[in-house]
Structures are given as structure tokens and as C-alpha cells.
Amino acid sequence: MRTVTIIGASLSGLYAARELRAQGYDGRLVMVGDEPHQPYDRPPLSKDFLTGRADETHLALTDAEETGELGAEWLLGVRARALDARGRAVLLDDGRTVSTDGVVIATGASARRLPGDGLAGVHTLRTLDDASALREELARGPRRVVVIGGGFIGAETASSCSSLGHWVTVVEAAPLPLVPQLGTEMAAVCAALHRRGGVDLLTGTGVAGLRGTLGVTGVALTDGRTLPADLVVVGIGASPNTSWLAGSGLALRDGVLCDDGCVTSLPQVVAVGDVARVGGSRAEHWTSATRQPRAAVANLLAGRTAETADAVPCFWSDQYGARIQFAGRRGDGDTVHIAEGELSGGAPAEGGFLARYERDGRTTAVLAVDRPRPFMRARRELSQGLG
């Protein structure tokens, strides 16, 4: 294999490049990224970067020394337009063609948008440029901020905006935010963090539309109310970036379909990170993006599935001064109980808690709020199959 091209120059793409070199690949390595930036860390965008406690230098995932050691050709600020698997080439939207023997797809996902979100003052938060634009507006003085979507990005953004002195309302269409991830009981506990942080949480109502002529002035809800708004942040999830792969022959369904080793339906093509549906599931988490490349690269170089990327799913979130950590695979029929710590008024008490989800006498998942050491111990147990 003389040339490997990585499409996507963010977290999972960088980890794939590192793995290629670590696993002995010494051929030509091409990195294609649609953003003009070198790889950066996304989780701080909704937290320390948004609040001004970190700048771009704190987000960098690599430096000049490592970049030199990787020996890659960096093609940044350019999108992949198509994958010609038969001709073994990647077509770029600036007209160039990269001939390649192997491909790592790491194109990630893009923030979902709402109709009418072209109004001034309406933001998504997925990229560094998104975060920079929002931070600039937040610095202009107190604003009425409406966050649409109570998932992790929405909650973290609401927390950051509140800490900066803005008036914040979160709108969530479901009866509670984070129910799919945490279940009803623990979702209610995390919902209490919003109220404890001074943020209004409106649940069980959707968004009918945005109001305004040039700039946003309000958010119309499906229950007939209209919330006044100077700024709106749309946090309603993300869609995998697969449109450029139409006609490639790859199996696509809410991501690039892969086996348990990140191997796709085309030879010498693997996928990692937010764009990859590995073994039937697509995980938009930092840990998946950093762990999948090891197996994916091993299988790419071997020309077959020799390793699997199976690992216990894990994610975390920082909201209102609390660190939320989750690991495992929760099922709808699981029971949950507080194993350590306690609640106070429906919210985590001082010192936090550790909760265990169980099914048939076995732990399937763990949730911790401000209990990092017990969480890491429980996570190791899950990884070792000792739950």
C-alpha cells in the first residue's frame, strides 16, 4: 500500500494518522479536511472556549513537532466531493484528484438545522468557527438566549451562557432531556441541574418556527407561546457527513455501515468516528473517535477484519459545575439505583453520586455525577465483564 488518504482532519482522522505510523506504515499519507484549521478538540467549544477560559491554542490536538513526524500531506479547507472506489481515487471539490490505495473515512457529522435559521443571531455549535461567532456575540452584553434542544451540546451551551450572565431558556420537545441516554429516572436528576443553575427548562413542547426579519427576535413554540430571544442556539443533534459518498458503492444508513472492525463494504476502505456505524451503532463520543482508529488501521493494513473495535461506550459532560460521566449499554428494561452518594431535592447532593443500571442481576451501565474515582472503577469492571 503506497498511499493512504484520510478524509477528515479532526479527532478520529488524526488518531488514524497516528495509528498508521505507529503500526509501521511508512508510505504516502494524505490528510484532507474541509475546515482550514489543524485538528482541534471539540468538547471544550461549548465550555471553556465559549466562556473565554480557553483560546485556540488550548484546543490544538497536535503541534509542529508531531506534524513533522507524521510526514503527512495536509490538504485543508477543501472538501471531498466523491470517492471513486474502482479508480482508487478521492475527488476534491477544488478539482484535484488524489490517487490512493487505502481510504480512512473520518468526515464526522454536521449540526442539524432549522428552517429559517439564516437569521442573524441564530447559531449552531459544532465547529471552531461556530463557537467563535457565538462567543463574539455573547461578549456584547447580557442577552436573552434560547437553546433549542436539551442534549449534551444544548445543556453545556446553556450552562456556559448562564455562567456569563445571560438569561437562558432551554426548549426540549421530549418530556425530559437525555432520556434515550440515561432513562427517565436519571434524566430527571440531570434536568434538575438546569433549574439549580438558574436556567428555565421547557419540556414537552417543540419549536414551530423562528421569528424575526433580519435578526431573530423570538422562538415560536408548538404550544402557542413565543419566547423572546436575542440569540438562539440550535442543538438538535447532528447528521453524519455521507452525501459525498453517494454512488461510491458503500453501504450508507445513518452513517457508513461497518463491521465490528470499522471495515466497510468496499475493500481497503474503513470508517471511524461520528460518521461510522460500527457493528450496528453510531456513537458520537470522544472515546469512540479515539479508540476505533487502532482496529480500523490494523484491518486496513491487513486487508481484512483481524481486530474488532468493540469497547464499552463512554461519554461525559460538564454542566453547571457538575461532571456527568456515563459508561455501558443501558436498555429500556434496566433498573437503576443509587449505589453511592445521594440526591437532594431531586438533584445531586454535595459530593455527587454513582448510579448503577442492572438487568438480570448484572450491571449494564453506570452513571456518575462528581464521583470520578468510583466511576473509573465501575467502568473498568464493565470493560472486564465483571458488572
PDB file of N, CA, C and O in Angstrom, residues 10-20 23 104 259-262 270-274 276 278 283-299 307-316 325-329 375-376 378-384:
ATOM      1  N   SER A  10     -10.041  15.880  11.744  1.00  0.00           N
ATOM      2  CA  SER A  10     -10.371  16.195  13.119  1.00  0.00           C
ATOM      3  C   SER A  10      -9.839  15.089  14.027  1.00  0.00           C
ATOM      4  O   SER A  10      -8.843  14.432  13.705  1.00  0.00           O
ATOM      5  N   LEU A  11     -10.528  14.840  15.143  1.00  0.00           N
ATOM      6  CA  LEU A  11     -10.014  13.935  16.170  1.00  0.00           C
ATOM      7  C   LEU A  11      -9.751  12.524  15.645  1.00  0.00           C
ATOM      8  O   LEU A  11      -8.645  11.997  15.746  1.00  0.00           O
ATOM      9  N   SER A  12     -10.778  11.884  15.077  1.00  0.00           N
ATOM     10  CA  SER A  12     -10.602  10.499  14.638  1.00  0.00           C
ATOM     11  C   SER A  12      -9.646  10.405  13.466  1.00  0.00           C
ATOM     12  O   SER A  12      -8.898   9.426  13.342  1.00  0.00           O
ATOM     13  N   GLY A  13      -9.633  11.404  12.595  1.00  0.00           N
ATOM     14  CA  GLY A  13      -8.695  11.397  11.483  1.00  0.00           C
ATOM     15  C   GLY A  13      -7.260  11.487  11.955  1.00  0.00           C
ATOM     16  O   GLY A  13      -6.371  10.781  11.455  1.00  0.00           O
ATOM     17  N   LEU A  14      -7.012  12.365  12.934  1.00  0.00           N
ATOM     18  CA  LEU A  14      -5.661  12.491  13.483  1.00  0.00           C
ATOM     19  C   LEU A  14      -5.231  11.198  14.165  1.00  0.00           C
ATOM     20  O   LEU A  14      -4.094  10.741  13.991  1.00  0.00           O
ATOM     21  N   TYR A  15      -6.127  10.589  14.930  1.00  0.00           N
ATOM     22  CA  TYR A  15      -5.781   9.335  15.603  1.00  0.00           C
ATOM     23  C   TYR A  15      -5.505   8.225  14.590  1.00  0.00           C
ATOM     24  O   TYR A  15      -4.647   7.367  14.819  1.00  0.00           O
ATOM     25  N   ALA A  16      -6.216   8.242  13.470  1.00  0.00           N
ATOM     26  CA  ALA A  16      -5.942   7.259  12.426  1.00  0.00           C
ATOM     27  C   ALA A  16      -4.552   7.470  11.841  1.00  0.00           C
ATOM     28  O   ALA A  16      -3.820   6.507  11.575  1.00  0.00           O
ATOM     29  N   ALA A  17      -4.161   8.726  11.638  1.00  0.00           N
ATOM     30  CA  ALA A  17      -2.822   9.027  11.126  1.00  0.00           C
ATOM     31  C   ALA A  17      -1.757   8.554  12.103  1.00  0.00           C
ATOM     32  O   ALA A  17      -0.741   7.959  11.704  1.00  0.00           O
ATOM     33  N   ARG A  18      -1.979   8.806  13.376  1.00  0.00           N
ATOM     34  CA  ARG A  18      -1.027   8.348  14.390  1.00  0.00           C
ATOM     35  C   ARG A  18      -0.906   6.825  14.378  1.00  0.00           C
ATOM     36  O   ARG A  18       0.203   6.274  14.475  1.00  0.00           O
ATOM     37  N   GLU A  19      -2.048   6.149  14.266  1.00  0.00           N
ATOM     38  CA  GLU A  19      -2.028   4.689  14.267  1.00  0.00           C
ATOM     39  C   GLU A  19      -1.318   4.133  13.030  1.00  0.00           C
ATOM     40  O   GLU A  19      -0.607   3.133  13.119  1.00  0.00           O
ATOM     41  N   LEU A  20      -1.516   4.760  11.896  1.00  0.00           N
ATOM     42  CA  LEU A  20      -0.833   4.287  10.688  1.00  0.00           C
ATOM     43  C   LEU A  20       0.677   4.293  10.892  1.00  0.00           C
ATOM     44  O   LEU A  20       1.362   3.308  10.579  1.00  0.00           O
ATOM     45  N   GLN A  23       1.762   1.733  13.607  1.00  0.00           N
ATOM     46  CA  GLN A  23       1.657   0.340  13.178  1.00  0.00           C
ATOM     47  C   GLN A  23       2.557   0.025  11.986  1.00  0.00           C
ATOM     48  O   GLN A  23       2.430  -1.034  11.368  1.00  0.00           O
ATOM     49  N   VAL A 104      -9.350   6.085   4.736  1.00  0.00           N
ATOM     50  CA  VAL A 104      -9.975   6.139   6.052  1.00  0.00           C
ATOM     51  C   VAL A 104     -10.998   7.271   6.017  1.00  0.00           C
ATOM     52  O   VAL A 104     -10.640   8.429   5.808  1.00  0.00           O
ATOM     53  N   ASP A 259     -18.394  -3.254   9.795  1.00  0.00           N
ATOM     54  CA  ASP A 259     -18.469  -4.383  10.716  1.00  0.00           C
ATOM     55  C   ASP A 259     -17.861  -3.972  12.048  1.00  0.00           C
ATOM     56  O   ASP A 259     -17.568  -2.785  12.279  1.00  0.00           O
ATOM     57  N   ASP A 260     -17.655  -4.921  12.938  1.00  0.00           N
ATOM     58  CA  ASP A 260     -17.131  -4.600  14.270  1.00  0.00           C
ATOM     59  C   ASP A 260     -15.693  -4.095  14.254  1.00  0.00           C
ATOM     60  O   ASP A 260     -15.198  -3.608  15.278  1.00  0.00           O
ATOM     61  N   GLY A 261     -15.046  -4.201  13.105  1.00  0.00           N
ATOM     62  CA  GLY A 261     -13.674  -3.720  12.991  1.00  0.00           C
ATOM     63  C   GLY A 261     -13.535  -2.458  12.168  1.00  0.00           C
ATOM     64  O   GLY A 261     -12.436  -2.126  11.714  1.00  0.00           O
ATOM     65  N   CYS A 262     -14.649  -1.741  11.949  1.00  0.00           N
ATOM     66  CA  CYS A 262     -14.669  -0.496  11.183  1.00  0.00           C
ATOM     67  C   CYS A 262     -14.415  -0.705   9.695  1.00  0.00           C
ATOM     68  O   CYS A 262     -14.113   0.245   8.964  1.00  0.00           O
ATOM     69  N   VAL A 270     -12.020   1.967   5.277  1.00  0.00           N
ATOM     70  CA  VAL A 270     -12.521   1.836   6.643  1.00  0.00           C
ATOM     71  C   VAL A 270     -13.115   3.181   7.060  1.00  0.00           C
ATOM     72  O   VAL A 270     -12.860   4.213   6.431  1.00  0.00           O
ATOM     73  N   ALA A 271     -13.897   3.177   8.120  1.00  0.00           N
ATOM     74  CA  ALA A 271     -14.516   4.416   8.603  1.00  0.00           C
ATOM     75  C   ALA A 271     -14.426   4.475  10.119  1.00  0.00           C
ATOM     76  O   ALA A 271     -14.537   3.442  10.797  1.00  0.00           O
ATOM     77  N   VAL A 272     -14.220   5.676  10.646  1.00  0.00           N
ATOM     78  CA  VAL A 272     -14.075   5.864  12.094  1.00  0.00           C
ATOM     79  C   VAL A 272     -14.770   7.145  12.527  1.00  0.00           C
ATOM     80  O   VAL A 272     -15.032   8.041  11.733  1.00  0.00           O
ATOM     81  N   GLY A 273     -15.077   7.219  13.820  1.00  0.00           N
ATOM     82  CA  GLY A 273     -15.628   8.437  14.400  1.00  0.00           C
ATOM     83  C   GLY A 273     -17.120   8.593  14.193  1.00  0.00           C
ATOM     84  O   GLY A 273     -17.850   7.625  13.996  1.00  0.00           O
ATOM     85  N   ASP A 274     -17.588   9.839  14.215  1.00  0.00           N
ATOM     86  CA  ASP A 274     -19.020  10.135  14.190  1.00  0.00           C
ATOM     87  C   ASP A 274     -19.714   9.653  12.925  1.00  0.00           C
ATOM     88  O   ASP A 274     -20.932   9.453  12.930  1.00  0.00           O
ATOM     89  N   ALA A 276     -19.133   6.830  11.315  1.00  0.00           N
ATOM     90  CA  ALA A 276     -19.088   5.370  11.185  1.00  0.00           C
ATOM     91  C   ALA A 276     -20.170   4.690  12.016  1.00  0.00           C
ATOM     92  O   ALA A 276     -20.312   4.974  13.213  1.00  0.00           O
ATOM     93  N   VAL A 278     -20.595   1.419  13.405  1.00  0.00           N
ATOM     94  CA  VAL A 278     -19.747   0.251  13.657  1.00  0.00           C
ATOM     95  C   VAL A 278     -20.552  -0.822  14.375  1.00  0.00           C
ATOM     96  O   VAL A 278     -21.076  -0.590  15.473  1.00  0.00           O
ATOM     97  N   ALA A 283     -21.761   6.063  17.391  1.00  0.00           N
ATOM     98  CA  ALA A 283     -21.548   6.750  18.663  1.00  0.00           C
ATOM     99  C   ALA A 283     -20.812   8.059  18.428  1.00  0.00           C
ATOM    100  O   ALA A 283     -19.685   8.063  17.937  1.00  0.00           O
ATOM    101  N   GLU A 284     -21.461   9.172  18.771  1.00  0.00           N
ATOM    102  CA  GLU A 284     -20.830  10.483  18.612  1.00  0.00           C
ATOM    103  C   GLU A 284     -20.127  10.882  19.912  1.00  0.00           C
ATOM    104  O   GLU A 284     -20.494  11.862  20.557  1.00  0.00           O
ATOM    105  N   HIS A 285     -19.118  10.106  20.270  1.00  0.00           N
ATOM    106  CA  HIS A 285     -18.425  10.371  21.524  1.00  0.00           C
ATOM    107  C   HIS A 285     -16.912  10.404  21.307  1.00  0.00           C
ATOM    108  O   HIS A 285     -16.379   9.706  20.441  1.00  0.00           O
ATOM    109  N   TRP A 286     -16.246  11.197  22.120  1.00  0.00           N
ATOM    110  CA  TRP A 286     -14.801  11.372  22.043  1.00  0.00           C
ATOM    111  C   TRP A 286     -14.086  10.031  22.175  1.00  0.00           C
ATOM    112  O   TRP A 286     -13.124   9.760  21.445  1.00  0.00           O
ATOM    113  N   THR A 287     -14.547   9.203  23.095  1.00  0.00           N
ATOM    114  CA  THR A 287     -13.853   7.935  23.333  1.00  0.00           C
ATOM    115  C   THR A 287     -13.938   7.018  22.112  1.00  0.00           C
ATOM    116  O   THR A 287     -12.978   6.315  21.794  1.00  0.00           O
ATOM    117  N   SER A 288     -15.082   7.000  21.430  1.00  0.00           N
ATOM    118  CA  SER A 288     -15.201   6.172  20.231  1.00  0.00           C
ATOM    119  C   SER A 288     -14.259   6.671  19.143  1.00  0.00           C
ATOM    120  O   SER A 288     -13.603   5.877  18.453  1.00  0.00           O
ATOM    121  N   ALA A 289     -14.190   7.980  18.982  1.00  0.00           N
ATOM    122  CA  ALA A 289     -13.340   8.563  17.947  1.00  0.00           C
ATOM    123  C   ALA A 289     -11.864   8.286  18.177  1.00  0.00           C
ATOM    124  O   ALA A 289     -11.080   8.229  17.228  1.00  0.00           O
ATOM    125  N   THR A 290     -11.473   8.098  19.436  1.00  0.00           N
ATOM    126  CA  THR A 290     -10.062   7.847  19.724  1.00  0.00           C
ATOM    127  C   THR A 290      -9.715   6.366  19.786  1.00  0.00           C
ATOM    128  O   THR A 290      -8.550   5.999  19.604  1.00  0.00           O
ATOM    129  N   ARG A 291     -10.702   5.514  20.010  1.00  0.00           N
ATOM    130  CA  ARG A 291     -10.420   4.081  20.141  1.00  0.00           C
ATOM    131  C   ARG A 291     -10.586   3.305  18.834  1.00  0.00           C
ATOM    132  O   ARG A 291      -9.868   2.339  18.580  1.00  0.00           O
ATOM    133  N   GLN A 292     -11.547   3.707  18.025  1.00  0.00           N
ATOM    134  CA  GLN A 292     -11.801   2.982  16.780  1.00  0.00           C
ATOM    135  C   GLN A 292     -10.618   2.959  15.822  1.00  0.00           C
ATOM    136  O   GLN A 292     -10.392   1.939  15.150  1.00  0.00           O
ATOM    137  N   PRO A 293      -9.841   4.049  15.688  1.00  0.00           N
ATOM    138  CA  PRO A 293      -8.762   4.039  14.700  1.00  0.00           C
ATOM    139  C   PRO A 293      -7.747   2.916  14.864  1.00  0.00           C
ATOM    140  O   PRO A 293      -7.184   2.456  13.861  1.00  0.00           O
ATOM    141  N   ARG A 294      -7.485   2.449  16.068  1.00  0.00           N
ATOM    142  CA  ARG A 294      -6.498   1.379  16.251  1.00  0.00           C
ATOM    143  C   ARG A 294      -6.910   0.126  15.480  1.00  0.00           C
ATOM    144  O   ARG A 294      -6.123  -0.434  14.705  1.00  0.00           O
ATOM    145  N   ALA A 295      -8.146  -0.322  15.681  1.00  0.00           N
ATOM    146  CA  ALA A 295      -8.617  -1.510  14.978  1.00  0.00           C
ATOM    147  C   ALA A 295      -8.797  -1.235  13.489  1.00  0.00           C
ATOM    148  O   ALA A 295      -8.459  -2.073  12.644  1.00  0.00           O
ATOM    149  N   ALA A 296      -9.320  -0.058  13.155  1.00  0.00           N
ATOM    150  CA  ALA A 296      -9.566   0.271  11.749  1.00  0.00           C
ATOM    151  C   ALA A 296      -8.279   0.236  10.937  1.00  0.00           C
ATOM    152  O   ALA A 296      -8.230  -0.332   9.839  1.00  0.00           O
ATOM    153  N   VAL A 297      -7.230   0.837  11.474  1.00  0.00           N
ATOM    154  CA  VAL A 297      -5.953   0.873  10.760  1.00  0.00           C
ATOM    155  C   VAL A 297      -5.342  -0.520  10.661  1.00  0.00           C
ATOM    156  O   VAL A 297      -4.814  -0.909   9.608  1.00  0.00           O
ATOM    157  N   ALA A 298      -5.414  -1.283  11.740  1.00  0.00           N
ATOM    158  CA  ALA A 298      -4.892  -2.648  11.704  1.00  0.00           C
ATOM    159  C   ALA A 298      -5.579  -3.462  10.613  1.00  0.00           C
ATOM    160  O   ALA A 298      -4.935  -4.216   9.864  1.00  0.00           O
ATOM    161  N   ASN A 299      -6.879  -3.296  10.485  1.00  0.00           N
ATOM    162  CA  ASN A 299      -7.634  -4.040   9.483  1.00  0.00           C
ATOM    163  C   ASN A 299      -7.383  -3.522   8.072  1.00  0.00           C
ATOM    164  O   ASN A 299      -7.357  -4.295   7.103  1.00  0.00           O
ATOM    165  N   GLU A 307      -9.080  -7.395  13.743  1.00  0.00           N
ATOM    166  CA  GLU A 307      -9.329  -6.897  15.089  1.00  0.00           C
ATOM    167  C   GLU A 307     -10.708  -6.242  15.137  1.00  0.00           C
ATOM    168  O   GLU A 307     -11.217  -5.779  14.123  1.00  0.00           O
ATOM    169  N   THR A 308     -11.288  -6.195  16.319  1.00  0.00           N
ATOM    170  CA  THR A 308     -12.569  -5.515  16.496  1.00  0.00           C
ATOM    171  C   THR A 308     -12.376  -4.260  17.335  1.00  0.00           C
ATOM    172  O   THR A 308     -11.417  -4.162  18.116  1.00  0.00           O
ATOM    173  N   ALA A 309     -13.288  -3.329  17.148  1.00  0.00           N
ATOM    174  CA  ALA A 309     -13.218  -2.068  17.885  1.00  0.00           C
ATOM    175  C   ALA A 309     -14.205  -2.051  19.034  1.00  0.00           C
ATOM    176  O   ALA A 309     -14.554  -0.991  19.538  1.00  0.00           O
ATOM    177  N   ASP A 310     -14.660  -3.225  19.432  1.00  0.00           N
ATOM    178  CA  ASP A 310     -15.655  -3.301  20.492  1.00  0.00           C
ATOM    179  C   ASP A 310     -15.081  -2.767  21.796  1.00  0.00           C
ATOM    180  O   ASP A 310     -14.007  -3.163  22.238  1.00  0.00           O
ATOM    181  N   ALA A 311     -15.796  -1.865  22.388  1.00  0.00           N
ATOM    182  CA  ALA A 311     -15.393  -1.284  23.674  1.00  0.00           C
ATOM    183  C   ALA A 311     -16.634  -0.796  24.390  1.00  0.00           C
ATOM    184  O   ALA A 311     -17.676  -0.560  23.766  1.00  0.00           O
ATOM    185  N   VAL A 312     -16.549  -0.653  25.681  1.00  0.00           N
ATOM    186  CA  VAL A 312     -17.684  -0.155  26.455  1.00  0.00           C
ATOM    187  C   VAL A 312     -17.902   1.321  26.104  1.00  0.00           C
ATOM    188  O   VAL A 312     -16.999   2.137  26.272  1.00  0.00           O
ATOM    189  N   PRO A 313     -19.088   1.684  25.597  1.00  0.00           N
ATOM    190  CA  PRO A 313     -19.355   3.095  25.278  1.00  0.00           C
ATOM    191  C   PRO A 313     -19.195   3.963  26.517  1.00  0.00           C
ATOM    192  O   PRO A 313     -19.558   3.574  27.631  1.00  0.00           O
ATOM    193  N   CYS A 314     -18.639   5.131  26.308  1.00  0.00           N
ATOM    194  CA  CYS A 314     -18.378   6.028  27.440  1.00  0.00           C
ATOM    195  C   CYS A 314     -18.480   7.475  26.969  1.00  0.00           C
ATOM    196  O   CYS A 314     -18.027   7.807  25.878  1.00  0.00           O
ATOM    197  N   PHE A 315     -19.102   8.323  27.776  1.00  0.00           N
ATOM    198  CA  PHE A 315     -19.130   9.745  27.456  1.00  0.00           C
ATOM    199  C   PHE A 315     -19.213  10.543  28.746  1.00  0.00           C
ATOM    200  O   PHE A 315     -19.496   9.997  29.818  1.00  0.00           O
ATOM    201  N   TRP A 316     -18.951  11.828  28.617  1.00  0.00           N
ATOM    202  CA  TRP A 316     -19.027  12.704  29.783  1.00  0.00           C
ATOM    203  C   TRP A 316     -19.548  14.063  29.347  1.00  0.00           C
ATOM    204  O   TRP A 316     -19.558  14.400  28.164  1.00  0.00           O
ATOM    205  N   GLN A 325     -20.655  11.579  34.049  1.00  0.00           N
ATOM    206  CA  GLN A 325     -19.943  10.522  33.335  1.00  0.00           C
ATOM    207  C   GLN A 325     -20.844   9.297  33.206  1.00  0.00           C
ATOM    208  O   GLN A 325     -21.521   8.919  34.168  1.00  0.00           O
ATOM    209  N   PHE A 326     -20.810   8.690  32.032  1.00  0.00           N
ATOM    210  CA  PHE A 326     -21.655   7.526  31.772  1.00  0.00           C
ATOM    211  C   PHE A 326     -20.850   6.493  30.995  1.00  0.00           C
ATOM    212  O   PHE A 326     -20.089   6.828  30.092  1.00  0.00           O
ATOM    213  N   ALA A 327     -21.041   5.227  31.334  1.00  0.00           N
ATOM    214  CA  ALA A 327     -20.390   4.143  30.602  1.00  0.00           C
ATOM    215  C   ALA A 327     -21.316   2.941  30.572  1.00  0.00           C
ATOM    216  O   ALA A 327     -22.031   2.672  31.536  1.00  0.00           O
ATOM    217  N   GLY A 328     -21.293   2.205  29.460  1.00  0.00           N
ATOM    218  CA  GLY A 328     -22.082   0.988  29.360  1.00  0.00           C
ATOM    219  C   GLY A 328     -23.157   1.062  28.307  1.00  0.00           C
ATOM    220  O   GLY A 328     -23.213   1.993  27.497  1.00  0.00           O
ATOM    221  N   ARG A 329     -24.028   0.070  28.335  1.00  0.00           N
ATOM    222  CA  ARG A 329     -25.132  -0.020  27.374  1.00  0.00           C
ATOM    223  C   ARG A 329     -26.439  -0.208  28.141  1.00  0.00           C
ATOM    224  O   ARG A 329     -26.802  -1.315  28.505  1.00  0.00           O
ATOM    225  N   PHE A 375     -16.435   6.073  39.528  1.00  0.00           N
ATOM    226  CA  PHE A 375     -16.848   5.846  38.144  1.00  0.00           C
ATOM    227  C   PHE A 375     -15.781   5.079  37.365  1.00  0.00           C
ATOM    228  O   PHE A 375     -16.108   4.129  36.641  1.00  0.00           O
ATOM    229  N   MET A 376     -14.528   5.479  37.502  1.00  0.00           N
ATOM    230  CA  MET A 376     -13.468   4.793  36.763  1.00  0.00           C
ATOM    231  C   MET A 376     -13.360   3.338  37.198  1.00  0.00           C
ATOM    232  O   MET A 376     -13.123   2.448  36.372  1.00  0.00           O
ATOM    233  N   ALA A 378     -15.870   1.456  38.342  1.00  0.00           N
ATOM    234  CA  ALA A 378     -17.024   0.758  37.778  1.00  0.00           C
ATOM    235  C   ALA A 378     -16.874   0.572  36.278  1.00  0.00           C
ATOM    236  O   ALA A 378     -17.269  -0.460  35.720  1.00  0.00           O
ATOM    237  N   ARG A 379     -16.280   1.554  35.618  1.00  0.00           N
ATOM    238  CA  ARG A 379     -16.055   1.444  34.172  1.00  0.00           C
ATOM    239  C   ARG A 379     -15.086   0.311  33.856  1.00  0.00           C
ATOM    240  O   ARG A 379     -15.282  -0.438  32.894  1.00  0.00           O
ATOM    241  N   ARG A 380     -14.054   0.171  34.672  1.00  0.00           N
ATOM    242  CA  ARG A 380     -13.097  -0.929  34.457  1.00  0.00           C
ATOM    243  C   ARG A 380     -13.794  -2.269  34.640  1.00  0.00           C
ATOM    244  O   ARG A 380     -13.533  -3.236  33.905  1.00  0.00           O
ATOM    245  N   GLU A 381     -14.677  -2.346  35.621  1.00  0.00           N
ATOM    246  CA  GLU A 381     -15.417  -3.591  35.841  1.00  0.00           C
ATOM    247  C   GLU A 381     -16.252  -3.947  34.618  1.00  0.00           C
ATOM    248  O   GLU A 381     -16.321  -5.097  34.203  1.00  0.00           O
ATOM    249  N   LEU A 382     -16.910  -2.948  34.054  1.00  0.00           N
ATOM    250  CA  LEU A 382     -17.709  -3.175  32.844  1.00  0.00           C
ATOM    251  C   LEU A 382     -16.833  -3.664  31.692  1.00  0.00           C
ATOM    252  O   LEU A 382     -17.191  -4.584  30.958  1.00  0.00           O
ATOM    253  N   SER A 383     -15.660  -3.046  31.537  1.00  0.00           N
ATOM    254  CA  SER A 383     -14.760  -3.421  30.453  1.00  0.00           C
ATOM    255  C   SER A 383     -14.254  -4.845  30.606  1.00  0.00           C
ATOM    256  O   SER A 383     -14.006  -5.541  29.625  1.00  0.00           O
ATOM    257  N   GLN A 384     -14.126  -5.271  31.853  1.00  0.00           N
ATOM    258  CA  GLN A 384     -13.635  -6.625  32.125  1.00  0.00           C
ATOM    259  C   GLN A 384     -14.762  -7.641  32.214  1.00  0.00           C
ATOM    260  O   GLN A 384     -14.533  -8.818  32.509  1.00  0.00           O
TER     261      GLN A 384
END
